[in-house]
Coordinates of C-alpha atoms and ligand atoms in Angstrom, one line a residue:
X1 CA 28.8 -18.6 -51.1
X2 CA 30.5 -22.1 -50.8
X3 CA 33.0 -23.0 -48.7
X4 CA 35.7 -26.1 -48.5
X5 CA 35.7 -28.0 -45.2
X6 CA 39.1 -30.0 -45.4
X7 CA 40.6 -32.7 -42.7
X8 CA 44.2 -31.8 -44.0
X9 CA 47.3 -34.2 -43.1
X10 CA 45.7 -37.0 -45.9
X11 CA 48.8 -37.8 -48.5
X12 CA 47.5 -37.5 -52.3
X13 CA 48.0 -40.7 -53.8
X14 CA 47.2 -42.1 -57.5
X15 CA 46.8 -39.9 -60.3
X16 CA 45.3 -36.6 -61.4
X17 CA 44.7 -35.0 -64.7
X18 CA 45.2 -31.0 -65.0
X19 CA 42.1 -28.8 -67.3
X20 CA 42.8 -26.9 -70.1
X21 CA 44.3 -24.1 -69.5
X22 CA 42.0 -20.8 -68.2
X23 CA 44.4 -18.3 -69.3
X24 CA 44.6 -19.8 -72.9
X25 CA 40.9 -20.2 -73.2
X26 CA 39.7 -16.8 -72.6
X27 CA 41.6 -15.2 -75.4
X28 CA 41.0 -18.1 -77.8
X29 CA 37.7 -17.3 -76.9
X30 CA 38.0 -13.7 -77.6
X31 CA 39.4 -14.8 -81.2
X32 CA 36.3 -16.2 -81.9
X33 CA 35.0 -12.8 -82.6
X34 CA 37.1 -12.2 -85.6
X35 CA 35.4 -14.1 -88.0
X36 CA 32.0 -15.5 -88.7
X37 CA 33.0 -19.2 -89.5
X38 CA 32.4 -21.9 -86.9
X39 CA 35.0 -22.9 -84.1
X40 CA 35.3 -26.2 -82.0
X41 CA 37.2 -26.0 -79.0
X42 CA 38.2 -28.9 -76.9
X43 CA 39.3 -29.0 -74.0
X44 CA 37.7 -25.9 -72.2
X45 CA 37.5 -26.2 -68.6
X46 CA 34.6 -25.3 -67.1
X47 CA 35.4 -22.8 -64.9
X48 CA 33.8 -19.7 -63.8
X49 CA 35.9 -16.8 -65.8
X50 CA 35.2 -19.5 -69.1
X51 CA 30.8 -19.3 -68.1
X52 CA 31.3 -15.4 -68.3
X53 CA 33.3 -15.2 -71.0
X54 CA 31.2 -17.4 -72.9
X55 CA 28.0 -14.6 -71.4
X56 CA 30.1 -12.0 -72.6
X57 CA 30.2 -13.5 -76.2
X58 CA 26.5 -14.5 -76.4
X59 CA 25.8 -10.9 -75.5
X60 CA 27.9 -9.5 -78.3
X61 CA 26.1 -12.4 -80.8
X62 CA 27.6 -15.3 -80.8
X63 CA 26.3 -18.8 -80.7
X64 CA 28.0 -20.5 -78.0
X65 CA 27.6 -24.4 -77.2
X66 CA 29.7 -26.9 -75.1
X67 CA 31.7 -27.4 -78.0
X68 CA 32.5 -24.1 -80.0
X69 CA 31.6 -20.8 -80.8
X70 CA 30.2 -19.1 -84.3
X71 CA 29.2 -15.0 -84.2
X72 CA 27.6 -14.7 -87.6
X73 CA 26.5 -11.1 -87.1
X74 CA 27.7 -9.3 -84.4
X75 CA 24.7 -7.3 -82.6
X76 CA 27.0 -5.3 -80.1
X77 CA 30.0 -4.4 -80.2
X78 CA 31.2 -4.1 -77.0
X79 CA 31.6 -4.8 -73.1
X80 CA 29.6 -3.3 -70.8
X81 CA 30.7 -3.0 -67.0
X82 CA 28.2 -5.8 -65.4
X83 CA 30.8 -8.6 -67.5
X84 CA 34.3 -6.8 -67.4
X85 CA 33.9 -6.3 -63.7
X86 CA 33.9 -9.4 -62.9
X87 CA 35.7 -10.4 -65.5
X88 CA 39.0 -8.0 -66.1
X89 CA 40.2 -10.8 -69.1
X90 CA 36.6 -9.4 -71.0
X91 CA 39.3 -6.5 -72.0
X92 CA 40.4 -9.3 -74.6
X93 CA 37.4 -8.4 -77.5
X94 CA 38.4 -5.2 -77.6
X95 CA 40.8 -5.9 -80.5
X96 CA 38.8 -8.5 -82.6
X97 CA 36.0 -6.3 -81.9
X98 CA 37.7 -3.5 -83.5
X99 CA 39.5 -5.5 -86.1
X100 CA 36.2 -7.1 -87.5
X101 CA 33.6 -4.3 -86.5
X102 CA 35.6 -1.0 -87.2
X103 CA 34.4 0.1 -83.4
X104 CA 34.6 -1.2 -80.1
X105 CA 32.9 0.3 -76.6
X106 CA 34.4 -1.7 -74.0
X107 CA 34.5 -0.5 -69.9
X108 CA 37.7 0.1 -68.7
X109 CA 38.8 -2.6 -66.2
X110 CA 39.0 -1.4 -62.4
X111 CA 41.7 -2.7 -59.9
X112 CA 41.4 -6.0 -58.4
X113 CA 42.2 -7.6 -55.6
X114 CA 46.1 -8.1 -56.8
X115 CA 46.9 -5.4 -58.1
X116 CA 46.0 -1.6 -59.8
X117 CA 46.0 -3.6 -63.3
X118 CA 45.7 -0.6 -66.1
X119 CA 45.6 -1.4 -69.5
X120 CA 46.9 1.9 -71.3
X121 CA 49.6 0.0 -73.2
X122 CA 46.6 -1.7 -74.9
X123 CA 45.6 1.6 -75.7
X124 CA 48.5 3.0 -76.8
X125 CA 49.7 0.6 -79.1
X126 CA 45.7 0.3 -81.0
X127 CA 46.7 4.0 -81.3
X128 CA 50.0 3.3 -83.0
X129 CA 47.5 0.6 -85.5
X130 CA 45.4 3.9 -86.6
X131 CA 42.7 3.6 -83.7
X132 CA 40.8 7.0 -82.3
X133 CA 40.5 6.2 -78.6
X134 CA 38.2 8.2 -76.3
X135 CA 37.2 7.4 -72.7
X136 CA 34.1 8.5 -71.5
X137 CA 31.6 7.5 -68.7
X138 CA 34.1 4.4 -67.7
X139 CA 33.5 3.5 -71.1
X140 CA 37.3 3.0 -73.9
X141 CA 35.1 3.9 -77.1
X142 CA 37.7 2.5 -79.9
X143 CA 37.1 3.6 -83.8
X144 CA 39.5 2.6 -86.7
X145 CA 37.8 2.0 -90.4
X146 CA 40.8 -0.5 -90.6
X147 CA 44.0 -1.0 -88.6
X148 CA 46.9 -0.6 -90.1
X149 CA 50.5 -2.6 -88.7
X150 CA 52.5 -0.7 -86.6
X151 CA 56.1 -1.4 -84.3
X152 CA 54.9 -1.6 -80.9
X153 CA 57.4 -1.8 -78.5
X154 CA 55.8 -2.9 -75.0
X155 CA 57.2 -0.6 -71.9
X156 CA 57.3 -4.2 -70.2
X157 CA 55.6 -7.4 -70.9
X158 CA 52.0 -7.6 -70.4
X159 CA 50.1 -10.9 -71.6
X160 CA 46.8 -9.9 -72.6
X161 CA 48.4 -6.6 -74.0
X162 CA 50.4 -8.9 -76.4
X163 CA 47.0 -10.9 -77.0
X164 CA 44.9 -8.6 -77.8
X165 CA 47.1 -6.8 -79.9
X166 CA 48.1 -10.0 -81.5
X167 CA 44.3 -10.7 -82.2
X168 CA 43.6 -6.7 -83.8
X169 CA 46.8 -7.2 -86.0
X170 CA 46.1 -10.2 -87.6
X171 CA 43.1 -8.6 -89.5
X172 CA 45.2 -5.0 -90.3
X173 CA 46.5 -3.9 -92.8
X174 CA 50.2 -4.5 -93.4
X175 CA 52.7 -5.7 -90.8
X176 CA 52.9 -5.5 -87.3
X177 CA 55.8 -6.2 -85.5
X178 CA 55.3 -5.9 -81.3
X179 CA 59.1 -5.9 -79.2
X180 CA 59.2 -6.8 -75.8
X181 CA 56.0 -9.4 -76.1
X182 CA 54.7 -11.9 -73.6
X183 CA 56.1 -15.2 -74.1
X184 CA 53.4 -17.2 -72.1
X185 CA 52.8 -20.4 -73.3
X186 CA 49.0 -18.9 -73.4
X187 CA 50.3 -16.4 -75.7
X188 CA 51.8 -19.6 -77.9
X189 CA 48.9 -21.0 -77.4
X190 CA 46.6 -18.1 -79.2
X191 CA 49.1 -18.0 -82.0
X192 CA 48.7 -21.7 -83.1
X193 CA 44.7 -20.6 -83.0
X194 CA 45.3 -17.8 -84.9
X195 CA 47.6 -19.3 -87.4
X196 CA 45.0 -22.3 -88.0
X197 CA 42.6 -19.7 -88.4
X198 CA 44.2 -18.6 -91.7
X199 CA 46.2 -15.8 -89.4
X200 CA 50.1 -15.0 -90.5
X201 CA 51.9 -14.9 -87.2
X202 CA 55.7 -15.7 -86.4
X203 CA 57.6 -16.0 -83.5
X204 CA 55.2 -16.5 -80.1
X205 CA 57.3 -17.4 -77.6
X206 CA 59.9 -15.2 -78.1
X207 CA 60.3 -11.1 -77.8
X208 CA 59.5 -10.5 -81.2
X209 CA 56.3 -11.3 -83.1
X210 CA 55.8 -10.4 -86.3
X211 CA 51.8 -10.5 -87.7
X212 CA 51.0 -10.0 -91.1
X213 CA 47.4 -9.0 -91.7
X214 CA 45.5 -10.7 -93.7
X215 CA 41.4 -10.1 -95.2
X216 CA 39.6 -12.5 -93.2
X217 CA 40.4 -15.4 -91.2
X218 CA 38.2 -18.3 -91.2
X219 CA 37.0 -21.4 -88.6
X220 CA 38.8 -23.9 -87.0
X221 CA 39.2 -27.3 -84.7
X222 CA 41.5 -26.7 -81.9
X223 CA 42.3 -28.5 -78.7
X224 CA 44.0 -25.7 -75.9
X225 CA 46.7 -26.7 -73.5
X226 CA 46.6 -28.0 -70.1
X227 CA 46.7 -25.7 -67.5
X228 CA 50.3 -25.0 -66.3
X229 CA 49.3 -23.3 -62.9
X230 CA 46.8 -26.0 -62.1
X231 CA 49.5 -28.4 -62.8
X232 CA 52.2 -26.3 -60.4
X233 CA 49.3 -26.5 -58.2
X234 CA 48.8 -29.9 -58.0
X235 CA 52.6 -31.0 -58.0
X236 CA 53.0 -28.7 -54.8
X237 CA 49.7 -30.2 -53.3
X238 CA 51.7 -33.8 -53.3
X239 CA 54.6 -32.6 -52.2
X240 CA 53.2 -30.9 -49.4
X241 CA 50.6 -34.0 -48.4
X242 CA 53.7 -36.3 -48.6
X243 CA 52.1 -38.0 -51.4
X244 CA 52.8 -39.8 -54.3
X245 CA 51.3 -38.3 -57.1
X246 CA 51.1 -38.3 -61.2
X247 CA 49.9 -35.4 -62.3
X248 CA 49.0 -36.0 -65.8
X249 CA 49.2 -33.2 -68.5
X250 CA 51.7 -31.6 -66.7
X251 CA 54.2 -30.6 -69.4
X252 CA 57.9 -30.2 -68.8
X253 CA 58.3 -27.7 -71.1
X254 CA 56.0 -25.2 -69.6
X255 CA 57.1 -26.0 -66.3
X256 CA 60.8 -25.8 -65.8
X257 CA 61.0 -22.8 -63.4
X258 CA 58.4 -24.9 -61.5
X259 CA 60.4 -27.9 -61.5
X260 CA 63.9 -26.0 -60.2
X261 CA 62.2 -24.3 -57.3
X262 CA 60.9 -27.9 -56.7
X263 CA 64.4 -29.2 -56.9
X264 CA 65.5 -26.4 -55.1
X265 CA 62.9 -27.5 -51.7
X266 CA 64.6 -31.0 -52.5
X267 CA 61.0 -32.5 -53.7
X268 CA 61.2 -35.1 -56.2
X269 CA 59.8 -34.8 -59.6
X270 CA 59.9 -37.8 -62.1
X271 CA 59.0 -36.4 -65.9
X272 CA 57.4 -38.3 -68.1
X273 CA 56.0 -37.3 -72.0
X274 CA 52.5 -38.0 -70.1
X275 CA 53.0 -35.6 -67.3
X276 CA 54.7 -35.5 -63.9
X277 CA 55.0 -37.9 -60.9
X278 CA 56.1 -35.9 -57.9
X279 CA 56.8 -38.0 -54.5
X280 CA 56.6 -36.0 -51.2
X281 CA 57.6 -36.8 -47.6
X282 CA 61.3 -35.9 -47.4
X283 CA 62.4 -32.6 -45.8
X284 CA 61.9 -29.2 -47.5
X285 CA 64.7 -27.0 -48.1
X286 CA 64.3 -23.4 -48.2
X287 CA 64.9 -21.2 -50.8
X288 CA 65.0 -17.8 -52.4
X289 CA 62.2 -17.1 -55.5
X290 CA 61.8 -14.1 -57.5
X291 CA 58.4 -13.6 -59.5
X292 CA 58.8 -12.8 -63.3
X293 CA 57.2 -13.0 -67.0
X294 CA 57.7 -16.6 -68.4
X295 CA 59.9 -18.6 -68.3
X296 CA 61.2 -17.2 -64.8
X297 CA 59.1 -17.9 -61.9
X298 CA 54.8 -16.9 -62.2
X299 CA 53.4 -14.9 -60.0
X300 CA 50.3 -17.3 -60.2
X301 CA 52.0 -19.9 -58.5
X302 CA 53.9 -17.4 -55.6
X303 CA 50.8 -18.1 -53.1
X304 CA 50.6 -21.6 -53.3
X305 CA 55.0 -21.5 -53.7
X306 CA 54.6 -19.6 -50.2
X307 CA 52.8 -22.5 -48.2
X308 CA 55.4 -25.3 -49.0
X309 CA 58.3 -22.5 -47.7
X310 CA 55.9 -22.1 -44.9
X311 CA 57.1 -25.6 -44.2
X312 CA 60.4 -25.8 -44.6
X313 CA 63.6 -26.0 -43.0
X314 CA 65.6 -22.3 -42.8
X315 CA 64.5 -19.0 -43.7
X316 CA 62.7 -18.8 -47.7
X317 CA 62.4 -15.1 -49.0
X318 CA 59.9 -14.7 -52.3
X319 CA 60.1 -11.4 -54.2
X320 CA 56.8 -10.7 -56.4
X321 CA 57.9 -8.3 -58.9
X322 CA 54.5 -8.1 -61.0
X323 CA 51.7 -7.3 -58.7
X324 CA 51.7 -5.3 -55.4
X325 CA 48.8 -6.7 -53.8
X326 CA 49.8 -10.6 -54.3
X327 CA 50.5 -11.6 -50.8
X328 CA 46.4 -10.8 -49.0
X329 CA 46.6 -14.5 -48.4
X330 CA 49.3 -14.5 -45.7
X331 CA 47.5 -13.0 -42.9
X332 CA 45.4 -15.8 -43.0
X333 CA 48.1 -18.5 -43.4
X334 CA 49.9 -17.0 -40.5
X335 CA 46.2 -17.7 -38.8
X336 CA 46.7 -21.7 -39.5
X337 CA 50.4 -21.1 -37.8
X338 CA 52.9 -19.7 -40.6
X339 CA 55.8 -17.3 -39.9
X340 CA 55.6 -14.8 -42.5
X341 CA 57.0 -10.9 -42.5
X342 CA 56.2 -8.8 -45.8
X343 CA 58.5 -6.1 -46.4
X344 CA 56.9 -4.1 -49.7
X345 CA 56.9 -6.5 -52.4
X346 CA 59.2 -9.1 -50.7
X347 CA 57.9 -11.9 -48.2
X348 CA 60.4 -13.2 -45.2
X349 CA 58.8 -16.8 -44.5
X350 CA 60.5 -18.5 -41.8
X351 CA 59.8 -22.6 -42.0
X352 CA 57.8 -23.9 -39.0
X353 CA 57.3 -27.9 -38.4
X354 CA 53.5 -27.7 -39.2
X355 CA 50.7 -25.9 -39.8
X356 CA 47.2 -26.3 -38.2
X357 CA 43.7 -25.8 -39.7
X358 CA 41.7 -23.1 -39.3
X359 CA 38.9 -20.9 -40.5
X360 CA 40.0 -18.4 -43.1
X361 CA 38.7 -16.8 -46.4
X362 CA 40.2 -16.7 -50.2
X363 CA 40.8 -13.1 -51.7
X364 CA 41.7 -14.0 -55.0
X365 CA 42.1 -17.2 -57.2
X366 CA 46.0 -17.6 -56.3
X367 CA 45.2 -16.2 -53.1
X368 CA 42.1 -18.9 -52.3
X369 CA 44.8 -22.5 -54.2
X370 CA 47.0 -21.5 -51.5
X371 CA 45.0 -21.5 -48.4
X372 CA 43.8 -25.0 -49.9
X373 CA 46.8 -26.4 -49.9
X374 CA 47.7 -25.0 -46.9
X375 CA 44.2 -27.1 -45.4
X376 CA 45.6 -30.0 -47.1
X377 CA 48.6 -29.9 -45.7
X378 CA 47.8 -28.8 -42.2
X379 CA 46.7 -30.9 -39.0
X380 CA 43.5 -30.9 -38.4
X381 CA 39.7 -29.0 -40.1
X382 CA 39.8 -26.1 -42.2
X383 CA 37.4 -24.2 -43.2
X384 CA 38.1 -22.0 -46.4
X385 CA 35.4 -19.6 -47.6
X386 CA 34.7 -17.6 -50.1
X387 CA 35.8 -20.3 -52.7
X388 CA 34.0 -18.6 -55.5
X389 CA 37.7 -17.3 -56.0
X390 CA 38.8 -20.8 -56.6
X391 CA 36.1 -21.5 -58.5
X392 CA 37.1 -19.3 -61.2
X393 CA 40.4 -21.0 -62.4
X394 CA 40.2 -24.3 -61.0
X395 CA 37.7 -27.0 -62.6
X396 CA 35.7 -29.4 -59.9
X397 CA 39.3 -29.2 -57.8
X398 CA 37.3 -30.8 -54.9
X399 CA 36.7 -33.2 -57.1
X400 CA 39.8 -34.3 -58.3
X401 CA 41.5 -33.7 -55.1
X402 CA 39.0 -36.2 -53.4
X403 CA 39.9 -38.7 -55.8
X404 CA 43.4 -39.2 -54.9
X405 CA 42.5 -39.4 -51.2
X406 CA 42.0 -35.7 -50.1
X407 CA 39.0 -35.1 -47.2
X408 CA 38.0 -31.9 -48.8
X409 CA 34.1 -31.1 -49.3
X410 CA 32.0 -29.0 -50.8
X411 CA 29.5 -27.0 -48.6
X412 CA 26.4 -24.7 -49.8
X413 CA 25.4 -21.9 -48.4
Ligands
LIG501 N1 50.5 -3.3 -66.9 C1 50.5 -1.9 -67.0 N2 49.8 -1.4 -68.0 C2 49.2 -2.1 -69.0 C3 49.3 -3.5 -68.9 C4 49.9 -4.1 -67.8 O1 51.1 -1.2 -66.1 O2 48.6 -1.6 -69.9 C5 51.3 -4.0 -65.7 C6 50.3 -4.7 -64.8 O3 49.7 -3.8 -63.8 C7 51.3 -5.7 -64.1 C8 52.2 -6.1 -65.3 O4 52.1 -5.0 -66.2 O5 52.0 -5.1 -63.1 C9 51.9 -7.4 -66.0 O6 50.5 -7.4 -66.2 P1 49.8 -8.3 -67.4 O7 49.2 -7.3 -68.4 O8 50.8 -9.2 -68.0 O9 48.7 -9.1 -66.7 P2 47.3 -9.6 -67.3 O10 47.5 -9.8 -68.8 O11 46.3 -8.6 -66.9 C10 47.6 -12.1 -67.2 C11 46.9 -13.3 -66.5 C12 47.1 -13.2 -65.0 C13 48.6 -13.3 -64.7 C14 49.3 -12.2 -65.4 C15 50.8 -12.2 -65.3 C16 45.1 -13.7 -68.1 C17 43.6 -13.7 -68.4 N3 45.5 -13.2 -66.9 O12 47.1 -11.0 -66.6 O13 46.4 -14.4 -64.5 O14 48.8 -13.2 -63.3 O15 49.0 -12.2 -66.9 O16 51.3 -13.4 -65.7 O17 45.9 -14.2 -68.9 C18 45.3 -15.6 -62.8 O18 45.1 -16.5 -63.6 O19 45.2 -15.8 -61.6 C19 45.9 -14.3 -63.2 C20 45.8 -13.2 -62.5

């Protein structure tokens, strides 16, 4: 298990480019499976969650290299346990699976460390498409000869709900309209795969999609987008360093709640078509933030939101309203000095004039960004372990972060 040894209180100066984006790769991925023509893919970051899903896929018969994917015969059709648990996104072949295959045997995902996480309104609405579902041993065994389009109206928004439904319907038969979808820019992202695929898809991005099945889809070239949390990552890492820092790929329009909470703390952020210049070193404002689907606030960027209120002036209250267990990172922030009260699902975090380094451990991906930036920014060593976490969303962060004049290292174990 490796572990980051940072000297924090070293401003991030020059320029940083942000991955593709996880979250868009691992159901692109997943929509490799519904057809047996090749796929290039540029732009994947290599990130851990990526290596498994790509595992995942070789186990099920694809081909996989560092540039694409083909899965000429599928030899099984599923997902057993040793890849979904540690990979909960795995959940994603279950509809191309079924769509191409006519059967699907995938285990059910377990809880994580955020949150109980079921995925029954995947379930339900492969029901509503025709699908016999059965659950036995820990096992979702899935059988449909051919789905058929449905309305599926989604309780609330789920992502890879709206994904992997998304990916079933666009091989069904007929017309499948799903209310109340994710608008994630991941979720955009798929679509423009699907639709070069030879898919029939309209409306990602808003509420309503409407997918119109079609025979078979076929290959295609396709470059994902940069990674919008690793971007909010980065533009809070220079603001909290007081640094002067262009993160590039950083995209305005998948960033604005980003950019308001920002503007909110009083940090300055420059947009540019390239990406984003943010300039730290003023005071921080607090503020209020409520987690929400896009385009409000994401949860995957309350952790790291939390350490720059940590720092600043007043009292700052953030309310996650997606996951309950999205704040295990705080008893170890209030280790390096924060002043933070949870209340439920709503944090009380009252500024302090600094924080100070210490030894503490990631529990999850957000979870393990935040206590780095919180070593960045502190006085003084930290020691974060466990990074493994990190390591799953977050291409050579060290890396990059070392480039634009962070003391962070990486140690063996
Ligand atoms: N939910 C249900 N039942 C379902 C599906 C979802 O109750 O059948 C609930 C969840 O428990 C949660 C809420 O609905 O309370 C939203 O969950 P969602 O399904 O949208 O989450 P997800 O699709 O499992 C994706 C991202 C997460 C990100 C969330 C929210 C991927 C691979 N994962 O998860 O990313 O936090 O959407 O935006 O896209 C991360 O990258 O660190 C990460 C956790």
């Amino acid at each position: 298990m490796d572990k980051f040894v940072i000297e924090g209180g070293r401003p991030l100066t020059g320029e940083v480019t942000v991955s593709g984006a996880k979250n868009a790769v691992l159901p692109i991925l997943a929509a490799t499976l519904l057809s047996s023509e090749p796929y290039r893919l540029f732009g994947v970051p290599d990130v851990r969650d990526v290596a498994t899903m790509r595992q995942l896929l070789r186990s099920i018969g694809a081909t996989v290299s560092d540039e694409g994917v083909e899965v000429r015969q599928i030899v099984h059709c599923g997902a057993p346990y040793e890849w979904v648990k540690t990979l909960r996104a795995a959940i994603l072949v279950l509809g191309p699976l079924l769509a191409r295959c006519g059967e699907a045997h995938v285990s059910l995902p377990g809880g994580c460390a955020i949150g109980a996480r079921p995925v029954g309104w995947h379930l339900d609405a492969l029901k509503r498409m025709g699908a016999e579902i059965a659950l036995e041993h820990g096992i979702i065994h899935a059988k449909a000869a051919r789905l058929h389009g449905a309305r599926i109206d989604f309780e609330r928004v789920t992502v890879t709900g709206t994904e992997n439904i998304m990916m079933a319907a666009a091989l069904a038969e007929g017309t499948t309209v799903l209310h109340n979808a994710a608008c994630e820019p991941e979720v955009v992202d798929l679509a423009h795969f699907l639709i070069q695929c030879g898919a029939k898809i309209q409306g990602a991005g808003g509420a309503r999609i409407t997918i119109e099945g079609v025979p078979r889809l076929g290959g295609a070239s396709y470059r994902v987008i940069p990674d919008r949390i690793e971007a909010a990552t980065l533009l809070i890492a220079g603001a909290m360093t007081q640094g002067d820092l262009f993160v590039r790929g950083a995209r305005v329009e998948h960033l604005a709640s980003v950019i308001a909470a920002l503007g909110k703390a009083g940090v300055p952020i420059t947009m540019r078509d390239e990406g984003m210049h943010v300039r730290g070193g003023g005071a921080l404002d607090a503020m209020g933030l409520e987690t929400a689907p896009y385009p409000d606030f994401p949860t995957d960027v309350g952790p790291q939101m939390m350490v720059l209120m940590s720092r600043a002036r007043g009292i700052s209250t953030l309310h996650e309203t997606i996951f309950e267990g999205r704040f295990s990172h705080v008893p170890e922030l209030v280790r390096m000095g924060a002043n933070i009260q949870i209340e439920g699902h709503r944090a009380t975090i009252t500024g302090v004039p600094r924080l100070s380094g210490a030894n503490v451990m990631a529990s999850d991906l957000r979870a393990g960004a935040a206590l780095m930036l919180a070593g960045l920014a502190a006085e003084g060593h930290t020691e974060l372990s466990r990074v493994y976490h990190v390591d799953r969303g977050y291409e050579r962060i060290e890396e990059k972060l070392s480039a634009v004049g962070a003391h962070i290292q990486r140690v063996k174990a």
